[in-house]
Coordinates of C-alpha atoms and ligand atoms in Angstrom, one line a residue:
M1 CA -31.0 3.9 -12.8
E2 CA -30.5 3.7 -9.1
A3 CA -30.8 7.2 -7.6
Y4 CA -27.6 8.3 -5.9
H5 CA -29.3 8.5 -2.5
E6 CA -30.5 4.9 -2.7
V7 CA -26.8 3.8 -2.6
L8 CA -26.4 5.3 0.9
F9 CA -29.9 5.4 2.4
S10 CA -32.8 3.0 2.1
L11 CA -35.1 5.9 3.0
G12 CA -38.6 4.9 4.0
D13 CA -38.2 1.7 5.8
S14 CA -38.8 3.4 9.2
I15 CA -38.9 0.1 11.0
M16 CA -35.2 0.1 10.9
S17 CA -34.9 3.4 12.8
A18 CA -36.6 1.8 15.7
Q19 CA -33.7 -0.5 16.2
P20 CA -31.3 0.4 18.9
I21 CA -27.8 1.6 18.0
A22 CA -25.4 -1.4 17.8
S23 CA -22.1 -1.5 19.5
Q24 CA -19.0 -0.9 17.4
P25 CA -17.5 -4.2 16.1
V26 CA -13.9 -4.8 17.1
P27 CA -11.6 -3.5 14.3
S28 CA -9.4 -6.1 12.4
S29 CA -6.1 -7.1 13.9
A30 CA -4.2 -5.1 11.1
I31 CA -6.0 -1.9 12.1
R32 CA -5.5 -2.6 15.8
A33 CA -1.8 -3.1 15.2
F34 CA -1.6 0.2 13.3
M35 CA -3.5 2.1 16.0
A36 CA -1.0 0.7 18.6
R37 CA 1.9 2.1 16.7
K38 CA 4.4 4.4 18.4
P39 CA 3.5 8.1 17.9
R40 CA 5.8 9.3 15.2
L41 CA 6.2 12.1 12.7
L42 CA 7.3 11.6 9.1
I43 CA 10.2 13.9 8.5
N44 CA 12.8 13.5 5.7
G45 CA 11.7 10.1 4.8
E46 CA 11.9 8.6 8.3
W47 CA 9.5 8.1 11.2
V48 CA 10.9 10.1 14.0
D49 CA 9.8 11.0 17.6
A50 CA 8.6 14.5 18.2
R51 CA 11.3 16.5 20.1
S52 CA 8.9 16.8 23.1
D53 CA 7.3 13.6 24.1
K54 CA 3.8 15.1 24.1
T55 CA 1.1 13.1 22.4
I56 CA -2.5 13.7 21.3
A57 CA -5.3 11.2 22.1
V58 CA -7.4 9.9 19.1
F59 CA -10.9 8.7 19.7
D60 CA -13.5 6.4 18.0
P61 CA -16.5 8.7 17.6
A62 CA -18.8 5.7 17.8
T63 CA -17.7 4.9 21.3
G64 CA -16.0 7.9 22.7
Q65 CA -13.1 5.6 23.6
E66 CA -9.4 6.5 23.0
I67 CA -8.1 4.3 20.2
A68 CA -4.6 5.7 19.5
R69 CA -2.1 8.4 20.4
V70 CA -0.2 10.4 17.9
A71 CA 2.8 12.7 18.3
D72 CA 2.2 16.4 19.0
A73 CA 4.7 18.2 16.7
G74 CA 6.2 21.3 18.3
P75 CA 8.2 24.2 16.9
E76 CA 11.4 22.3 16.6
D77 CA 9.6 19.5 14.6
V78 CA 8.1 22.1 12.3
N79 CA 11.6 23.5 11.7
R80 CA 13.0 20.1 11.0
A81 CA 10.1 19.3 8.5
V82 CA 10.5 22.7 6.8
A83 CA 14.2 22.2 6.5
A84 CA 13.7 18.7 5.0
A85 CA 11.1 19.9 2.5
R86 CA 13.4 22.8 1.5
A87 CA 16.4 20.6 1.0
A88 CA 14.3 18.1 -1.0
F89 CA 13.0 21.0 -3.1
E90 CA 16.3 22.6 -3.8
S91 CA 18.6 19.7 -4.5
G92 CA 18.8 15.9 -4.7
P93 CA 16.6 13.5 -6.7
W94 CA 13.3 15.5 -6.7
P95 CA 14.2 18.5 -8.7
E96 CA 16.3 16.3 -11.0
M97 CA 13.4 13.9 -11.6
S98 CA 11.6 14.1 -14.9
P99 CA 7.9 14.9 -15.0
A100 CA 7.3 11.3 -16.1
G101 CA 9.2 10.2 -13.0
R102 CA 6.9 12.1 -10.8
E103 CA 3.9 10.8 -12.7
A104 CA 5.1 7.2 -12.2
L105 CA 5.5 7.8 -8.4
L106 CA 2.0 9.2 -8.1
W107 CA 0.6 6.2 -10.0
K108 CA 2.5 3.8 -7.8
L109 CA 1.0 5.5 -4.7
S110 CA -2.5 5.3 -6.2
D111 CA -1.9 1.6 -6.8
L112 CA -0.9 1.1 -3.2
I113 CA -4.0 2.9 -2.1
E114 CA -6.0 0.5 -4.2
R115 CA -4.2 -2.5 -2.8
H116 CA -4.8 -1.4 0.7
A117 CA -8.3 0.0 0.1
A118 CA -10.1 -2.2 2.6
D119 CA -7.8 -1.4 5.5
L120 CA -7.8 2.3 4.6
A121 CA -11.6 2.4 4.6
E122 CA -11.8 0.6 8.0
L123 CA -9.2 3.0 9.5
E124 CA -11.1 6.0 8.1
S125 CA -14.3 4.7 9.6
V126 CA -12.9 4.0 13.0
N127 CA -11.3 7.4 13.3
N128 CA -13.9 9.6 11.6
G129 CA -17.1 7.9 12.4
K130 CA -18.3 7.6 8.8
T131 CA -19.4 4.2 7.7
R132 CA -16.9 1.8 6.3
F133 CA -19.2 1.3 3.4
M134 CA -19.1 5.0 2.5
A135 CA -15.3 5.3 3.0
S136 CA -15.0 2.3 0.7
I137 CA -17.1 3.8 -2.1
I138 CA -16.2 7.5 -1.7
D139 CA -13.2 8.4 0.3
V140 CA -10.7 5.7 -0.6
P141 CA -11.4 5.4 -4.3
G142 CA -11.6 9.2 -4.4
A143 CA -8.0 9.5 -2.9
R144 CA -6.8 6.9 -5.5
D145 CA -8.4 8.7 -8.4
W146 CA -7.2 12.1 -7.3
F147 CA -3.6 10.8 -7.4
R148 CA -4.2 9.2 -10.8
Y149 CA -5.7 12.3 -12.3
M150 CA -3.0 14.6 -10.9
A151 CA -0.3 12.1 -12.0
G152 CA -1.3 13.0 -15.6
W153 CA -0.7 16.7 -14.9
A154 CA 3.0 16.2 -14.1
T155 CA 3.7 15.8 -17.8
K156 CA 1.2 18.4 -19.1
I157 CA 2.4 21.5 -17.3
E158 CA 3.5 24.0 -20.0
G159 CA 4.3 27.7 -20.5
S160 CA 4.1 29.8 -23.7
T161 CA 6.2 31.8 -26.0
I162 CA 5.0 35.4 -26.4
Q163 CA 5.7 38.3 -28.7
T164 CA 6.8 41.6 -27.2
S165 CA 6.8 45.1 -28.5
I166 CA 9.6 46.4 -26.3
G167 CA 10.7 49.8 -27.7
G168 CA 13.7 52.0 -27.0
V169 CA 16.4 50.0 -28.6
P170 CA 16.2 50.3 -32.4
G171 CA 16.4 47.0 -34.2
A172 CA 16.5 45.0 -30.9
K173 CA 14.8 41.6 -31.1
F174 CA 13.8 39.5 -28.2
H175 CA 12.9 35.9 -27.6
T176 CA 10.4 35.9 -24.8
Y177 CA 8.6 33.0 -23.1
V178 CA 6.7 32.3 -19.9
A179 CA 7.8 29.3 -17.9
R180 CA 5.8 27.6 -15.1
E181 CA 7.8 26.5 -12.1
P182 CA 6.7 24.7 -8.9
V183 CA 5.9 27.2 -6.1
G184 CA 8.2 25.5 -3.6
V185 CA 7.7 24.2 -0.1
V186 CA 4.0 24.0 0.7
A187 CA 2.2 23.6 4.0
Q188 CA -1.1 21.8 3.7
I189 CA -3.5 21.9 6.5
V190 CA -6.6 19.7 6.2
P191 CA -9.8 19.0 8.2
W192 CA -11.4 15.9 9.7
N193 CA -14.5 15.4 7.5
F194 CA -12.7 13.5 4.7
P195 CA -9.2 13.0 6.1
L196 CA -7.7 10.8 3.4
A197 CA -9.5 12.4 0.5
M198 CA -8.4 15.9 1.7
A199 CA -4.8 14.7 2.0
A200 CA -5.0 13.5 -1.6
W201 CA -6.6 16.7 -2.8
K202 CA -3.7 18.6 -1.4
L203 CA -0.7 16.4 -2.0
A204 CA -1.5 15.1 -5.5
P205 CA -1.5 18.4 -7.4
A206 CA 1.5 19.8 -5.4
L207 CA 3.6 16.7 -6.1
A208 CA 2.6 16.7 -9.7
A209 CA 3.8 20.3 -10.0
G210 CA 7.1 19.4 -8.4
C211 CA 6.6 21.0 -5.0
T212 CA 7.6 19.5 -1.7
C213 CA 5.0 19.2 1.1
I214 CA 4.4 19.3 4.8
L215 CA 0.9 17.9 5.5
K216 CA -0.8 18.5 8.8
P217 CA -3.9 16.4 9.3
A218 CA -6.6 17.5 11.7
E219 CA -5.9 16.5 15.3
Q220 CA -9.1 14.5 15.5
T221 CA -8.4 12.4 12.4
P222 CA -4.7 11.8 11.9
L223 CA -4.6 8.1 11.3
S224 CA -5.3 7.7 7.6
A225 CA -2.7 10.4 6.8
L226 CA -0.1 8.5 8.8
R227 CA -1.0 5.3 6.9
L228 CA -0.7 7.3 3.7
G229 CA 2.7 8.3 4.8
E230 CA 3.7 4.7 5.0
L231 CA 2.5 4.1 1.5
I232 CA 4.3 7.2 0.3
L233 CA 7.6 5.8 1.6
E234 CA 6.7 2.4 0.0
A235 CA 6.0 4.1 -3.3
G236 CA 9.6 5.5 -3.2
F237 CA 9.1 9.3 -3.0
P238 CA 12.6 10.7 -2.1
P239 CA 13.2 11.8 1.5
G240 CA 11.7 15.2 2.5
V241 CA 9.3 15.4 -0.5
V242 CA 6.3 14.6 1.8
N243 CA 6.5 15.3 5.5
I244 CA 3.6 14.6 7.8
L245 CA 3.2 16.5 11.1
T246 CA 0.5 15.5 13.5
G247 CA -0.5 18.3 15.9
F248 CA -3.0 20.9 16.9
G249 CA -4.0 23.8 14.6
E250 CA -3.2 26.6 17.0
T251 CA 0.3 25.3 17.5
T252 CA 1.7 23.1 14.8
G253 CA -0.6 24.6 12.1
A254 CA 0.0 28.2 13.1
A255 CA 3.8 27.6 13.2
L256 CA 3.7 26.2 9.6
V257 CA 1.7 29.2 8.4
A258 CA 4.1 31.7 10.0
H259 CA 7.3 29.8 9.0
P260 CA 9.5 31.9 6.6
G261 CA 10.7 28.7 5.0
V262 CA 7.3 27.8 3.6
D263 CA 6.3 29.3 0.3
K264 CA 2.6 28.5 0.2
V265 CA -0.2 27.4 2.4
A266 CA -3.1 25.4 1.2
F267 CA -5.9 25.1 3.8
T268 CA -9.3 23.5 4.0
G269 CA -11.4 24.1 7.1
S270 CA -13.4 26.8 8.9
T271 CA -13.7 30.3 7.5
E272 CA -12.7 31.6 11.0
V273 CA -9.3 29.8 10.8
G274 CA -9.0 30.6 7.1
K275 CA -9.0 34.3 7.9
I276 CA -6.4 33.9 10.6
I277 CA -4.2 32.0 8.2
N278 CA -4.6 34.5 5.5
K279 CA -3.6 37.3 7.8
S280 CA -0.6 35.4 9.3
A281 CA 0.6 34.4 5.9
T282 CA 0.8 38.0 4.7
D283 CA 3.9 38.7 6.9
T284 CA 6.0 36.3 4.8
M285 CA 3.9 37.0 1.6
K286 CA 3.1 33.3 1.2
R287 CA 0.8 32.2 -1.5
V288 CA -2.5 31.1 0.1
S289 CA -5.4 29.0 -1.1
L290 CA -8.4 28.5 1.1
E291 CA -11.3 26.1 0.8
L292 CA -13.6 27.2 3.6
G293 CA -17.1 26.9 4.9
G294 CA -20.4 26.9 3.2
K295 CA -24.2 27.2 3.6
S296 CA -25.2 25.8 0.3
P297 CA -28.7 26.3 -0.9
M298 CA -30.7 23.6 -2.6
I299 CA -33.5 25.1 -4.7
V300 CA -36.5 23.0 -5.7
L301 CA -38.6 24.4 -8.4
P302 CA -42.4 23.7 -8.7
D303 CA -42.1 21.2 -11.5
A304 CA -39.6 18.9 -9.6
D305 CA -40.7 15.4 -8.8
V306 CA -41.3 15.2 -5.1
G307 CA -39.7 11.8 -4.6
T308 CA -36.6 12.9 -6.4
A309 CA -36.4 16.1 -4.4
V310 CA -36.8 14.2 -1.1
G311 CA -34.0 11.8 -2.0
G312 CA -31.8 14.5 -3.3
A313 CA -32.3 16.7 -0.2
A314 CA -31.6 13.8 2.1
M315 CA -28.3 13.0 0.3
A316 CA -27.4 16.7 0.1
I317 CA -27.6 17.2 3.9
F318 CA -27.3 13.8 5.6
F319 CA -24.3 12.4 3.5
N320 CA -21.3 12.1 5.8
S321 CA -23.6 13.1 8.7
G322 CA -23.8 16.6 7.2
Q323 CA -20.1 17.2 7.8
V324 CA -19.6 18.4 4.2
C325 CA -18.4 21.8 3.2
T326 CA -21.0 21.8 0.3
A327 CA -23.8 20.2 2.3
G328 CA -27.2 21.3 1.1
S329 CA -28.0 22.9 4.4
R330 CA -30.5 25.5 3.2
L331 CA -33.5 24.0 1.4
Y332 CA -35.7 26.3 -0.6
V333 CA -38.8 24.6 -1.9
H334 CA -41.5 26.2 -4.0
S335 CA -44.8 26.6 -2.0
K336 CA -46.7 24.3 -4.4
I337 CA -44.8 21.3 -3.2
F338 CA -43.2 22.5 0.1
D339 CA -45.4 20.5 2.4
S340 CA -45.0 17.2 0.5
V341 CA -41.3 17.6 0.2
I342 CA -40.9 18.4 4.0
E343 CA -43.2 15.5 4.9
G344 CA -41.1 13.1 2.7
L345 CA -37.8 14.5 3.9
S346 CA -38.8 14.2 7.6
G347 CA -39.9 10.6 7.0
A348 CA -36.6 9.9 5.3
A349 CA -34.7 11.5 8.2
N350 CA -36.5 9.4 10.7
A351 CA -35.8 6.2 8.6
I352 CA -32.0 6.7 8.4
R353 CA -30.3 4.0 10.4
L354 CA -27.8 5.5 12.8
G355 CA -25.0 3.4 14.1
P356 CA -21.2 2.8 14.4
G357 CA -19.3 2.9 11.1
L358 CA -18.1 -0.7 11.1
E359 CA -21.5 -2.2 11.7
Q360 CA -23.1 -3.7 8.6
G361 CA -26.2 -1.8 7.7
T362 CA -25.4 1.5 9.3
E363 CA -26.5 4.3 7.1
M364 CA -25.2 7.3 9.1
G365 CA -22.4 7.4 11.7
P366 CA -21.8 9.7 14.6
L367 CA -20.3 13.1 14.3
V368 CA -16.5 13.3 14.5
S369 CA -16.1 14.6 18.0
K370 CA -17.8 15.5 21.3
E371 CA -17.1 19.1 20.4
Q372 CA -18.8 18.8 17.1
Q373 CA -21.8 17.1 18.6
E374 CA -22.1 19.9 21.1
R375 CA -21.7 22.5 18.5
V376 CA -24.5 21.0 16.4
L377 CA -26.8 20.5 19.3
N378 CA -26.3 24.1 20.4
Y379 CA -27.3 25.2 16.9
I380 CA -30.5 23.2 17.1
E381 CA -31.2 24.7 20.5
S382 CA -30.6 28.2 19.2
G383 CA -33.0 27.5 16.3
R384 CA -35.6 26.3 18.7
K385 CA -35.2 29.4 20.9
E386 CA -35.5 31.7 17.9
G387 CA -38.8 30.0 16.9
A388 CA -37.9 27.2 14.5
S389 CA -40.0 24.0 14.6
I390 CA -38.5 20.6 14.4
A391 CA -40.0 18.4 11.8
A392 CA -37.6 15.6 12.4
G393 CA -34.7 14.7 14.8
G394 CA -33.5 17.6 16.8
E395 CA -31.6 15.7 19.5
A396 CA -28.7 13.4 20.3
V397 CA -29.2 9.7 20.9
A398 CA -29.0 8.4 24.4
H399 CA -26.1 6.1 23.6
P400 CA -22.3 6.4 23.9
G401 CA -20.8 8.0 20.8
Y402 CA -21.3 11.4 19.2
Y403 CA -24.7 10.8 17.5
V404 CA -27.1 13.5 16.4
K405 CA -30.3 12.5 14.8
P406 CA -31.0 13.7 11.2
T407 CA -32.8 16.9 11.7
V408 CA -35.2 19.0 9.7
L409 CA -36.0 22.5 10.9
V410 CA -39.0 24.5 9.5
S411 CA -40.6 27.8 10.3
V412 CA -37.2 29.4 10.1
K413 CA -36.5 33.1 9.4
P414 CA -33.7 34.4 7.2
Q415 CA -31.9 36.2 10.1
M416 CA -31.8 33.1 12.4
K417 CA -28.4 31.8 13.3
V418 CA -29.4 28.3 12.0
V419 CA -30.0 29.9 8.6
R420 CA -27.0 32.1 8.4
E421 CA -24.2 30.0 10.0
E422 CA -22.6 26.8 8.9
I423 CA -23.7 24.0 11.3
F424 CA -21.7 21.2 9.8
G425 CA -23.9 18.5 11.0
P426 CA -27.1 16.6 9.8
V427 CA -29.3 19.7 10.1
V428 CA -31.2 21.3 7.3
V429 CA -33.3 24.5 7.4
A430 CA -36.2 24.5 5.0
Q431 CA -38.0 27.6 3.6
R432 CA -40.7 28.1 1.0
F433 CA -40.6 30.5 -1.9
D434 CA -43.1 31.6 -4.6
D435 CA -41.0 33.1 -7.4
L436 CA -37.5 32.9 -8.9
D437 CA -36.4 36.4 -8.0
E438 CA -37.3 35.7 -4.4
V439 CA -35.3 32.5 -4.3
V440 CA -32.3 34.0 -6.0
R441 CA -32.2 36.8 -3.4
A442 CA -32.6 34.3 -0.6
A443 CA -30.0 31.8 -1.9
N444 CA -27.4 34.6 -2.3
D445 CA -28.2 36.2 1.1
S446 CA -25.3 34.4 2.7
P447 CA -21.7 35.3 3.4
Y448 CA -20.8 31.9 1.8
G449 CA -20.8 30.9 -1.8
L450 CA -19.4 27.3 -2.1
G451 CA -22.1 25.2 -3.8
A452 CA -25.8 25.3 -4.8
S453 CA -28.2 22.9 -6.4
I454 CA -31.2 23.4 -8.6
W455 CA -33.9 20.7 -8.9
T456 CA -36.0 21.0 -12.0
N457 CA -36.6 19.6 -15.5
N458 CA -37.3 23.1 -16.8
L459 CA -34.2 23.6 -18.8
S460 CA -34.8 27.3 -19.4
A461 CA -35.4 28.0 -15.7
A462 CA -32.2 26.1 -14.7
H463 CA -30.1 28.1 -17.2
R464 CA -31.6 31.3 -16.1
L465 CA -30.8 30.6 -12.5
I466 CA -27.3 29.2 -12.9
P467 CA -25.6 32.6 -13.7
R468 CA -27.5 34.3 -10.9
I469 CA -26.3 32.0 -8.1
K470 CA -23.1 33.1 -6.4
A471 CA -21.4 29.8 -5.8
G472 CA -18.3 28.1 -7.0
T473 CA -20.2 25.0 -8.1
V474 CA -23.9 24.7 -9.2
W475 CA -25.4 21.3 -9.5
V476 CA -28.6 20.6 -11.4
N477 CA -30.7 17.6 -10.2
C478 CA -27.8 16.4 -8.1
H479 CA -25.7 17.7 -5.2
N480 CA -22.2 17.1 -3.8
M481 CA -20.9 15.5 -7.0
L482 CA -17.2 16.1 -7.5
D483 CA -14.5 15.1 -10.0
P484 CA -10.8 15.7 -10.0
N485 CA -11.3 17.5 -13.4
M486 CA -14.0 19.9 -12.0
P487 CA -12.6 23.2 -10.5
F488 CA -13.7 23.4 -6.9
G489 CA -13.7 26.4 -4.5
G490 CA -15.8 29.2 -3.2
F491 CA -17.1 32.7 -3.9
K492 CA -17.2 35.2 -1.0
S493 CA -16.3 33.8 2.4
S494 CA -16.1 30.3 1.1
G495 CA -12.5 30.8 0.1
I496 CA -9.8 31.8 -2.3
G497 CA -8.6 29.8 -5.3
R498 CA -9.9 26.7 -7.2
E499 CA -8.6 23.2 -6.6
H500 CA -8.8 20.4 -9.1
G501 CA -8.6 20.4 -12.8
R502 CA -6.3 22.7 -14.8
A503 CA -7.1 25.4 -12.3
V504 CA -5.2 23.8 -9.4
M505 CA -1.9 24.0 -11.2
D506 CA -2.2 27.8 -10.8
L507 CA -2.1 27.3 -7.1
Y508 CA 1.1 25.2 -7.1
T509 CA 3.1 27.0 -9.8
E510 CA 4.7 30.4 -10.3
L511 CA 5.0 32.0 -13.7
K512 CA 8.4 33.2 -14.8
S513 CA 8.7 35.5 -17.7
V514 CA 12.0 35.1 -19.6
C515 CA 13.1 37.9 -22.0
I516 CA 16.2 37.2 -24.1
L517 CA 17.8 39.9 -26.3
I518 CA 18.8 38.0 -29.4
Ligands
NAI601 P1 -10.7 24.2 12.0 O1 -10.8 25.2 10.8 O2 -10.3 24.8 13.3 O3 -9.7 23.0 11.6 C1 -9.3 22.6 10.3 C2 -7.8 22.4 10.3 O4 -7.2 23.6 10.6 C3 -7.3 21.4 11.3 O5 -6.2 20.7 10.8 C4 -6.8 22.3 12.5 O6 -5.8 21.7 13.2 C5 -6.2 23.5 11.7 N1 -6.2 24.7 12.4 C6 -7.0 25.2 13.4 N2 -6.6 26.4 13.8 C7 -5.5 26.7 13.1 C8 -4.6 27.8 13.1 N3 -4.8 28.9 14.0 N4 -3.6 27.8 12.3 C9 -3.4 26.8 11.4 N5 -4.2 25.7 11.4 C10 -5.2 25.7 12.2 O7 -12.1 23.5 12.1 P2 -12.8 22.8 13.4 O8 -12.5 23.7 14.6 O9 -12.3 21.4 13.5 O10 -14.3 22.9 13.0 C11 -15.0 24.1 13.2 C12 -16.0 24.4 12.1 O11 -15.3 24.6 10.9 C13 -17.0 23.2 11.8 O12 -18.1 23.2 12.6 C14 -17.3 23.6 10.4 O13 -18.3 24.6 10.4 C15 -16.0 24.2 9.8 N6 -15.2 23.2 9.0 C16 -15.3 23.3 7.7 C17 -14.6 22.4 6.9 C18 -14.7 22.4 5.4 O14 -14.5 21.4 4.8 N7 -14.8 23.6 4.8 C19 -13.9 21.3 7.5 C20 -13.8 21.3 9.0 C21 -14.5 22.3 9.7
MG602 MG1 -11.1 25.0 15.2

């Protein structure tokens, strides 16, 4: 079996890393034509101008060059989109449509994603910085599969009949049941690390449940959501069922969260903004689900194979340039094998071939933005100042584009910022441990609780650890593995609610108890 990491990283051929960073190949004519499109919003089934003519610049992270402009949705546009979503929810074809009708539309959309997979992967790569290869094996098929899986849920939502013991009226009998209804108009605010996949994670279950949506992609990466909007129209979703507003978080996003016409907000992004959203949504008592940051531990027990642990750790932290909410960013290795694992991981980090996403052979792309590059470099600097040592990387690349070298920090202390805070870049902090109680304490010593992984072939040790780790997902001998049928979300400051699987239907439905005196 080919190890997961071998699909993405060749790890070990360090000659490659000596090669200079290539320049970004010119995107295909189809992608260039799409990027030259007039900035427009998708409202009520039509591409419309924003009321103000403000636009937002979109950059290629591999070059730092502007590649497109998108509309900056203002308060009037938010009102229009909410009104369209409300009208589509309350009347017209959508509420009349059978669950099988919704299922068919979601499948049609997934087929369109598949048909346009190559273009979508290229667009995602140019806008986000990730490699086209990765977008084509993870992001795009993921989006397709999320729509397919959730399509099935449209016809499987059900309530229950219940028996009551209502007293007070002698001889009275009741027929009582619990119905599950769509929650209504939902605002979905997504981040820039997996732009298309995040849009799918949000839209697919909401549409399966019969909700109507206003999707706000991140200002850095709006392009694949706009392309998805075109495919949504092509699939034949009725007007107003999906609206797409490009805009900034503090304006467009905040206006959606505060809007009284929105019933629910689903958000993926920083814990900082998740808290702001949760507070703001309280005023209108919106339902809120939050998928937030993480600082996920990867725990390597003494029996683990060093090569496997090295490959696993490289995947866990360097996949998607470390811009992954579940990234294995705190590495805990048993003292017995710590030095060998760190030596192997540092060699692997040095061997990863950085480059632009469209260039064949690139293994890791730049970070998404200048801001993110600076944020990550500042964290590395703070680690250095607080006494951490750099075993690999630790700097940007002297080349245009927002590159940061894969970085391994050692000699770190639990209270350092680099250990406590989410860095969201290709930076891992490694610590040693000697016994299980110690590593459980260390792993849980975090405000976050999104993911964790345990590396061992000691079945009993793994099963003893799993219940003690405070995280929404625990992987064993793998990391970052997701499936539309696996509930996903966080303990503690990593969020509220579980997406995917049966659990996500709780987020997009309301229960209605019906009690009939018979
Ligand atoms: P962010 O949380 O500010 O942005 C995510 C989304 O929220 C974007 O669509 C943005 O426009 C929107 N947003 C921002 N402020 C908002 C507000 N007041 N009201 C409504 N929507 C708002 O994340 P940012 O600033 O891009 O990245 C900062 C850090 O957040 C990263 O370094 C990383 O640590 C974390 N992050 C975590 C993600 C995850 O998957 N859990 C994804 C992206 C960022
Ligand atoms: Mg922000």
